[in-house]
Amino acid sequence: MSHPVTQDSSRKRSLPRPEADLFCRVIDNFGDIGVCWRLARCLARDHGWHVRLWVDAPDALTRIKPHGAAEPGIEVLHWTDDATTCVPAGCVIEAFACDLPPAFVTAMAAQHPPPRWINLEYLSAEDWVEDCHGLPSHDAASGLTKRFFFPGFTARTGGLLRERDLPAQRDAWLADTAARKRDLARLGVTVDGGALQLSLFSYESPSIATLIDALAAHAQPVQLWVPESRSLTVAAEALGRALRAGDVVRRGALSLHVLAFMDQDDYDHLLWQCDLNIVRGEDSFVRAQWAARPMLWHIYPQDAGAHLPKLDAFLDRHAEGLPDEVATRLRALHRGWNSAAAVSVEDWQAVLGDLPRLVSHARWRAAMLAAQDDLATQLVMFNQPPI
Ligand code: TRH
């Protein structure tokens, strides 16, 4: 039974023909819908597009979408094959090769001219992305041409998802003590001014146990903020007790605070206020870079270490400009965290000692990346028919 999940579910007909149909299939976790929701918001807010967002698992969206008011310009629809019987928009975005409903592709082929069919790929820092970005692919069944859109870190890619005013928003929020305290208090975050601030949002990793040991032994008090997620099960094992939102556990210099899973905007606030963020996947990985703070990336694990070249390619770019010894320590931390090797307490102590240098580097990287056109802007330009 399909139940359209529209902003106004009482309305059967759709809004006027949208500029984009964006299809999202939730594989697991929150990244697929996290990226698609953010893209839809950028297209609507920064470019005035009306976006029809088709989601096969709308419940995943409710976890990350700011609660309350509808998002102007975005119509969220439950993607079940019989629900996609509408006139395709001028731009059809297939997120992460999710395979569009055949009937929808047939409807696309019946349009004259047909919509621009864009396949939004996963983000990678690898060099080959530049050669593949924008390439066409002929779909024999429909006779249509699909074009590949690769996010990336360089001018020869589709860029990174970023709201147009994000850097200014971030800096204004950080400068507004009252807003910061109010927004963080709502999340259960009370910052101890003398304590180092870290956040943890990773997959399961044996390194979480040594992170706890390293922070407990740290010379300075540390507050570790852990939203309810897959990190929590390993942290609970390491601490020998169950953990749930609202819990605070102290070990030496460390106080570990468990937070409820929050919406994307609130999670940005947590990232912005921390001194170092441990993130994962794709969207939180990008958001940590926009936070302009040091970070550790837990890449989405793949069999036989297939994810490691992607990790190394990112570190090659991310470490550009760092002193060699600092870059070496940051790589060792990433390699340890992203492999069975696990990270030693000494690895953590070395990188925590590098924080002042890593902070200035993170600020420089964020400003350099923000100088590039953001992904939604590039996609709007990419969508223009050839002259
Ligand atoms: O959840 P993820 O592991 O998603 C992954 C990746 O996207 C990966 O590339 C993909 O292959 C796999 O799914 C299928 O990590 P990611 O990408 O960081 O997405 C998490 C989303 O959750 C992101 O939009 C941030 C958001 N978030 C919240 O909204 N609230 C929170 O409290 C937290 C911690 C995260």
Coordinates of C-alpha atoms and ligand atoms in Angstrom, one line a residue:
M1 CA 0.0 0.0 0.0
S2 CA 1.6 3.2 -1.1
H3 CA 1.0 6.2 1.0
P4 CA 2.3 9.4 -0.6
V5 CA 4.3 11.3 2.0
T6 CA 3.8 14.7 0.6
Q7 CA 4.2 17.9 2.5
D8 CA 0.5 18.3 2.1
S9 CA -0.7 14.7 1.9
S10 CA -4.3 15.9 1.6
R11 CA -3.4 17.2 -1.9
K12 CA -3.6 14.5 -4.5
R13 CA -2.2 16.4 -7.5
S14 CA 1.4 17.5 -7.5
L15 CA 2.5 21.1 -7.5
P16 CA 3.1 22.7 -10.9
R17 CA 5.7 20.8 -12.9
P18 CA 8.8 20.8 -10.8
E19 CA 12.3 21.6 -12.0
A20 CA 13.6 18.3 -10.6
D21 CA 12.6 14.8 -9.7
L22 CA 15.2 13.4 -7.2
F23 CA 15.1 9.7 -6.5
C24 CA 16.6 8.3 -3.3
R25 CA 16.8 4.6 -2.3
V26 CA 17.8 4.2 1.4
I27 CA 20.5 1.4 1.3
D28 CA 21.4 1.5 5.0
N29 CA 22.4 4.1 7.6
F30 CA 21.5 7.7 6.9
G31 CA 23.8 8.9 4.2
D32 CA 21.8 8.3 1.1
I33 CA 18.8 10.3 2.4
G34 CA 21.1 12.7 4.2
V35 CA 22.8 13.7 0.9
C36 CA 19.5 13.8 -1.1
W37 CA 17.6 15.9 1.5
R38 CA 20.5 18.3 1.7
L39 CA 20.7 18.5 -2.1
A40 CA 16.9 19.1 -2.4
R41 CA 17.2 21.9 0.2
C42 CA 20.1 23.5 -1.6
L43 CA 18.2 23.4 -5.0
A44 CA 15.1 24.8 -3.4
R45 CA 16.6 27.4 -1.1
D46 CA 19.6 28.6 -3.2
H47 CA 18.2 28.2 -6.6
G48 CA 14.4 28.5 -6.2
W49 CA 13.8 25.0 -7.7
H50 CA 10.7 23.0 -6.9
V51 CA 12.0 19.5 -6.2
R52 CA 9.9 16.3 -6.0
L53 CA 12.0 14.1 -3.7
W54 CA 11.0 10.4 -4.1
V55 CA 12.2 8.3 -1.1
D56 CA 11.6 4.5 -0.8
A57 CA 12.0 4.7 3.0
P58 CA 10.5 8.0 4.2
D59 CA 11.0 7.1 7.9
A60 CA 14.8 7.6 7.4
L61 CA 14.1 11.2 6.4
T62 CA 12.1 11.9 9.6
R63 CA 15.2 11.2 11.6
I64 CA 17.4 13.8 10.0
K65 CA 15.0 16.4 8.7
P66 CA 14.5 19.4 10.9
H67 CA 11.1 18.9 12.6
G68 CA 8.2 21.2 12.2
A69 CA 7.6 23.5 9.3
A70 CA 7.4 22.1 5.8
E71 CA 10.4 22.9 3.5
P72 CA 9.1 25.3 0.8
G73 CA 9.8 24.0 -2.7
I74 CA 10.3 20.4 -1.7
E75 CA 7.6 17.8 -2.1
V76 CA 8.5 14.5 -0.4
L77 CA 6.8 11.5 -2.0
H78 CA 6.9 7.8 -1.0
W79 CA 8.6 6.0 -3.8
T80 CA 6.6 3.0 -4.7
D81 CA 6.5 2.0 -8.3
D82 CA 2.9 2.8 -8.8
A83 CA 3.3 6.2 -7.1
T84 CA 5.6 7.6 -9.9
T85 CA 2.9 8.1 -12.5
C86 CA 3.4 11.8 -13.1
V87 CA 4.9 14.0 -15.8
P88 CA 8.7 13.9 -15.3
A89 CA 10.4 17.1 -14.4
G90 CA 12.9 18.7 -16.7
C91 CA 15.8 17.4 -14.6
V92 CA 15.7 13.8 -13.2
I93 CA 18.4 13.1 -10.7
E94 CA 19.1 9.4 -10.0
A95 CA 21.0 9.3 -6.7
F96 CA 23.7 6.7 -6.3
A97 CA 22.6 4.7 -9.3
C98 CA 19.4 3.8 -7.5
D99 CA 17.6 2.6 -10.8
L100 CA 14.6 4.6 -11.7
P101 CA 11.2 3.0 -12.0
P102 CA 10.8 1.6 -15.5
A103 CA 7.5 3.3 -16.0
F104 CA 9.0 6.6 -15.1
V105 CA 11.9 6.1 -17.6
T106 CA 9.2 5.4 -20.3
A107 CA 7.4 8.6 -19.4
M108 CA 10.8 10.4 -19.7
A109 CA 11.3 9.0 -23.1
A110 CA 7.9 10.3 -24.2
Q111 CA 8.8 13.9 -23.3
H112 CA 10.0 16.1 -26.1
P113 CA 12.6 17.3 -25.4
P114 CA 13.3 14.5 -22.8
P115 CA 14.4 15.5 -19.3
R116 CA 18.1 15.8 -18.5
W117 CA 18.9 12.5 -16.8
I118 CA 21.7 12.9 -14.2
N119 CA 23.2 10.1 -12.2
L120 CA 24.6 11.6 -8.9
E121 CA 27.6 9.5 -7.8
Y122 CA 29.2 8.9 -4.4
L123 CA 31.9 11.4 -3.3
S124 CA 35.5 10.4 -3.8
A125 CA 38.8 12.3 -3.8
E126 CA 40.4 9.8 -6.2
D127 CA 41.9 11.2 -9.4
W128 CA 39.9 9.1 -11.8
V129 CA 36.7 11.0 -10.7
E130 CA 37.9 14.1 -12.7
D131 CA 38.0 12.0 -15.9
C132 CA 34.5 10.5 -15.4
H133 CA 32.6 13.6 -14.3
G134 CA 30.1 14.6 -16.9
L135 CA 30.5 11.5 -19.1
P136 CA 27.3 10.4 -21.0
S137 CA 25.9 6.9 -21.0
H138 CA 23.4 5.7 -23.6
D139 CA 20.4 3.9 -22.1
A140 CA 19.5 1.4 -24.9
A141 CA 16.1 0.5 -23.5
S142 CA 14.8 4.0 -23.5
G143 CA 17.1 5.6 -26.1
L144 CA 17.8 8.3 -23.5
T145 CA 21.2 9.6 -22.4
K146 CA 22.2 9.6 -18.8
R147 CA 25.1 11.7 -17.6
F148 CA 27.3 11.0 -14.6
F149 CA 27.8 13.8 -12.0
F150 CA 30.6 13.2 -9.7
P151 CA 31.0 15.2 -6.5
G152 CA 34.6 16.1 -5.7
F153 CA 37.3 18.3 -4.2
T154 CA 38.6 19.9 -7.4
A155 CA 37.4 22.3 -10.1
R156 CA 37.1 19.4 -12.6
T157 CA 34.5 17.7 -10.5
G158 CA 30.9 18.5 -9.4
G159 CA 32.1 20.1 -6.1
L160 CA 30.8 19.5 -2.6
L161 CA 27.3 19.9 -1.2
R162 CA 27.3 23.3 0.6
E163 CA 24.5 25.7 1.3
R164 CA 25.5 29.1 -0.3
D165 CA 25.7 30.9 3.0
L166 CA 27.0 28.1 5.2
P167 CA 30.5 29.6 6.1
A168 CA 28.8 32.9 7.1
Q169 CA 26.1 31.0 9.1
R170 CA 28.7 29.0 10.9
D171 CA 30.9 32.0 11.9
A172 CA 27.9 34.0 12.9
W173 CA 26.6 31.2 15.2
L174 CA 30.0 30.7 16.7
A175 CA 30.2 34.4 17.5
D176 CA 26.8 34.5 19.1
T177 CA 27.3 33.2 22.6
A178 CA 23.7 33.3 23.5
A179 CA 22.5 31.4 20.4
R180 CA 25.3 28.9 20.9
K181 CA 24.3 28.2 24.5
R182 CA 20.6 28.1 23.6
D183 CA 21.0 25.7 20.7
L184 CA 23.4 23.4 22.4
A185 CA 21.4 23.3 25.6
R186 CA 18.4 22.1 23.6
L187 CA 20.6 19.1 22.6
G188 CA 21.6 18.4 26.2
V189 CA 25.1 19.9 25.5
T190 CA 26.5 22.0 28.3
V191 CA 30.1 22.9 27.4
D192 CA 32.7 22.9 30.2
G193 CA 34.9 25.8 29.0
G194 CA 38.1 24.2 30.2
A195 CA 37.5 20.9 28.5
L196 CA 38.5 19.7 25.1
Q197 CA 35.4 19.1 23.0
L198 CA 35.1 16.0 20.8
S199 CA 32.2 14.3 18.9
L200 CA 31.9 10.7 17.9
F201 CA 29.8 9.4 15.0
S202 CA 31.4 6.3 13.5
Y203 CA 30.7 2.8 12.6
E204 CA 31.7 0.0 15.0
S205 CA 35.5 0.1 15.6
P206 CA 37.8 -1.5 18.2
S207 CA 39.5 1.9 18.2
I208 CA 36.7 3.4 20.2
A209 CA 38.0 1.6 23.3
T210 CA 41.5 3.0 22.9
L211 CA 40.0 6.5 22.2
I212 CA 38.2 6.2 25.6
D213 CA 41.5 5.2 27.2
A214 CA 43.4 8.0 25.6
L215 CA 40.9 10.7 26.6
A216 CA 40.6 9.3 30.1
A217 CA 44.4 9.7 30.5
H218 CA 44.5 13.2 28.8
A219 CA 46.2 16.0 30.6
Q220 CA 43.2 18.3 30.1
P221 CA 39.5 17.5 30.9
V222 CA 37.7 16.2 27.8
Q223 CA 34.0 16.1 26.9
L224 CA 33.1 13.5 24.3
W225 CA 29.7 14.0 22.7
V226 CA 28.2 10.7 21.3
P227 CA 24.9 10.9 19.4
E228 CA 23.0 7.6 19.6
S229 CA 24.4 5.6 16.7
R230 CA 26.5 2.5 15.9
S231 CA 29.4 3.9 17.9
L232 CA 27.5 3.5 21.1
T233 CA 27.4 -0.3 21.2
V234 CA 31.3 -0.4 21.2
A235 CA 31.5 2.4 23.7
A236 CA 29.1 0.6 26.0
E237 CA 31.3 -2.6 25.8
A238 CA 34.4 -0.6 26.5
L239 CA 32.8 1.1 29.5
G240 CA 31.1 -2.1 30.7
R241 CA 27.6 -0.6 30.9
A242 CA 24.6 0.1 28.8
L243 CA 24.4 3.6 27.3
R244 CA 21.5 5.7 26.1
A245 CA 20.6 9.3 25.5
G246 CA 21.1 11.5 28.6
D247 CA 23.8 9.3 30.1
V248 CA 27.1 10.8 31.3
V249 CA 29.9 8.5 32.1
R250 CA 33.2 9.7 33.7
R251 CA 36.6 8.0 33.4
G252 CA 39.6 10.0 34.5
A253 CA 39.8 13.2 32.5
L254 CA 37.0 12.0 30.2
S255 CA 33.2 12.7 30.5
L256 CA 31.3 10.9 27.8
H257 CA 27.9 12.3 27.1
V258 CA 25.3 10.3 25.1
L259 CA 23.0 12.5 23.0
A260 CA 19.8 11.7 21.2
F261 CA 20.1 11.5 17.4
M262 CA 19.3 15.0 16.3
D263 CA 18.4 16.7 13.0
Q264 CA 21.0 17.7 10.4
D265 CA 21.0 21.4 11.5
D266 CA 21.5 20.5 15.1
Y267 CA 24.3 18.1 14.2
D268 CA 26.0 20.9 12.4
H269 CA 26.0 22.9 15.6
L270 CA 27.6 20.0 17.5
L271 CA 30.3 19.8 14.8
W272 CA 30.9 23.5 14.8
Q273 CA 31.5 23.7 18.6
C274 CA 33.9 20.8 18.9
D275 CA 37.7 20.8 18.7
L276 CA 37.8 17.5 16.8
N277 CA 35.0 15.5 15.1
I278 CA 35.0 11.8 14.4
V279 CA 32.7 11.3 11.4
R280 CA 31.8 8.7 8.9
G281 CA 30.3 7.9 5.5
E282 CA 29.8 10.8 3.2
D283 CA 27.5 13.6 4.4
S284 CA 28.9 13.9 8.0
F285 CA 32.3 13.6 6.4
V286 CA 31.6 16.7 4.3
R287 CA 29.9 18.6 7.2
A288 CA 33.0 18.1 9.4
Q289 CA 35.0 19.8 6.7
W290 CA 32.6 22.7 6.6
A291 CA 32.9 22.9 10.4
A292 CA 36.5 24.0 9.7
R293 CA 37.7 21.8 12.6
P294 CA 40.1 18.9 12.8
M295 CA 38.4 15.6 11.9
L296 CA 38.9 11.8 11.7
W297 CA 37.0 10.1 9.0
H298 CA 35.6 6.6 9.4
I299 CA 35.0 5.6 5.8
Y300 CA 32.2 3.3 4.9
P301 CA 33.9 -0.1 5.2
Q302 CA 34.1 -2.3 2.1
D303 CA 35.2 -5.9 1.7
A304 CA 38.9 -6.7 1.1
G305 CA 39.9 -3.1 2.1
A306 CA 38.4 -1.7 -1.2
H307 CA 37.7 1.5 0.8
L308 CA 41.4 2.2 1.7
P309 CA 42.5 3.7 -1.7
K310 CA 39.5 6.1 -1.3
L311 CA 40.7 7.0 2.2
D312 CA 44.3 7.5 1.1
A313 CA 43.2 9.7 -1.9
F314 CA 41.3 11.9 0.5
L315 CA 44.3 12.1 3.0
D316 CA 46.6 13.0 0.1
R317 CA 44.5 16.1 -0.6
H318 CA 43.5 16.8 3.0
A319 CA 47.1 16.7 4.3
E320 CA 48.4 19.1 1.6
G321 CA 50.2 21.9 3.4
L322 CA 50.7 20.2 6.7
P323 CA 54.2 19.6 8.1
D324 CA 55.3 16.1 7.1
E325 CA 55.4 14.8 10.7
V326 CA 51.9 16.1 11.4
A327 CA 50.6 14.6 8.2
T328 CA 52.2 11.3 9.1
R329 CA 50.6 11.2 12.5
L330 CA 47.2 12.1 11.0
R331 CA 47.5 9.3 8.4
A332 CA 48.5 6.8 11.0
L333 CA 45.4 7.7 13.1
H334 CA 43.2 7.3 10.0
R335 CA 44.8 4.0 8.9
G336 CA 44.5 2.6 12.4
W337 CA 40.9 3.6 12.8
N338 CA 39.9 2.3 9.4
S339 CA 41.6 -1.1 9.7
A340 CA 41.5 -3.9 12.2
A341 CA 44.9 -2.6 13.5
A342 CA 43.1 -0.2 15.9
V343 CA 44.6 3.0 17.1
S344 CA 46.9 3.1 20.1
V345 CA 46.6 5.5 23.0
E346 CA 49.9 6.9 21.8
D347 CA 48.5 7.6 18.3
W348 CA 45.7 9.6 19.9
Q349 CA 48.0 11.5 22.3
A350 CA 50.3 12.4 19.3
V351 CA 47.4 13.8 17.2
L352 CA 45.8 15.6 20.2
G353 CA 49.2 17.3 20.6
D354 CA 49.0 18.4 17.0
L355 CA 45.6 20.1 17.5
P356 CA 46.7 23.7 17.3
R357 CA 48.3 23.1 13.9
L358 CA 45.4 21.0 12.7
V359 CA 42.9 23.7 13.7
S360 CA 44.6 26.3 11.5
H361 CA 44.9 23.8 8.7
A362 CA 41.2 22.9 8.9
R363 CA 40.2 26.5 8.7
W364 CA 42.4 27.0 5.6
R365 CA 41.0 23.8 3.9
A366 CA 37.4 24.9 4.6
A367 CA 38.0 28.3 3.1
M368 CA 39.8 26.9 0.1
L369 CA 37.0 24.4 -0.6
A370 CA 34.3 27.0 -0.1
A371 CA 35.9 29.1 -2.8
Q372 CA 34.7 26.5 -5.3
D373 CA 31.1 26.5 -6.7
D374 CA 29.0 24.2 -4.5
L375 CA 27.5 21.0 -5.8
A376 CA 23.9 22.3 -6.3
T377 CA 25.1 25.3 -8.2
Q378 CA 27.2 23.1 -10.4
L379 CA 24.3 20.7 -11.0
V380 CA 22.1 23.6 -12.0
M381 CA 24.7 24.7 -14.5
F382 CA 25.3 21.1 -15.6
N383 CA 21.5 20.8 -16.2
Q384 CA 21.5 23.6 -18.8
P385 CA 21.0 22.2 -22.3
P386 CA 24.1 22.4 -24.5
I387 CA 24.3 25.7 -26.5
Ligands
TRH1 O1 24.8 7.2 7.9 P1 26.1 7.1 7.1 O2 27.0 5.9 7.5 O3 25.6 6.8 5.6 C1 26.4 6.0 4.7 C2 27.2 6.9 3.8 O4 26.4 7.8 3.2 C3 27.8 6.0 2.7 O5 28.5 6.8 1.8 C4 26.8 5.2 2.0 O6 27.4 4.3 1.1 C5 26.0 4.4 3.1 O7 25.4 5.3 4.0 C6 25.0 3.6 2.4 O8 26.9 8.4 7.1 P2 26.7 9.8 6.6 O9 26.9 9.9 5.1 O10 27.5 10.7 7.4 O11 25.1 10.2 6.8 C7 24.7 10.4 8.1 C8 23.6 11.5 8.1 O12 23.0 11.6 9.4 C9 24.2 12.8 7.7 O13 23.3 13.5 6.9 C10 24.3 13.5 9.1 C11 23.0 13.0 9.7 N1 23.0 13.0 11.2 C12 21.9 13.6 11.7 O14 21.0 14.2 11.0 N2 21.8 13.6 13.1 C13 22.7 13.1 13.9 O15 22.5 13.1 15.2 C14 23.9 12.5 13.3 C15 24.9 11.9 14.2 C16 24.0 12.5 11.9

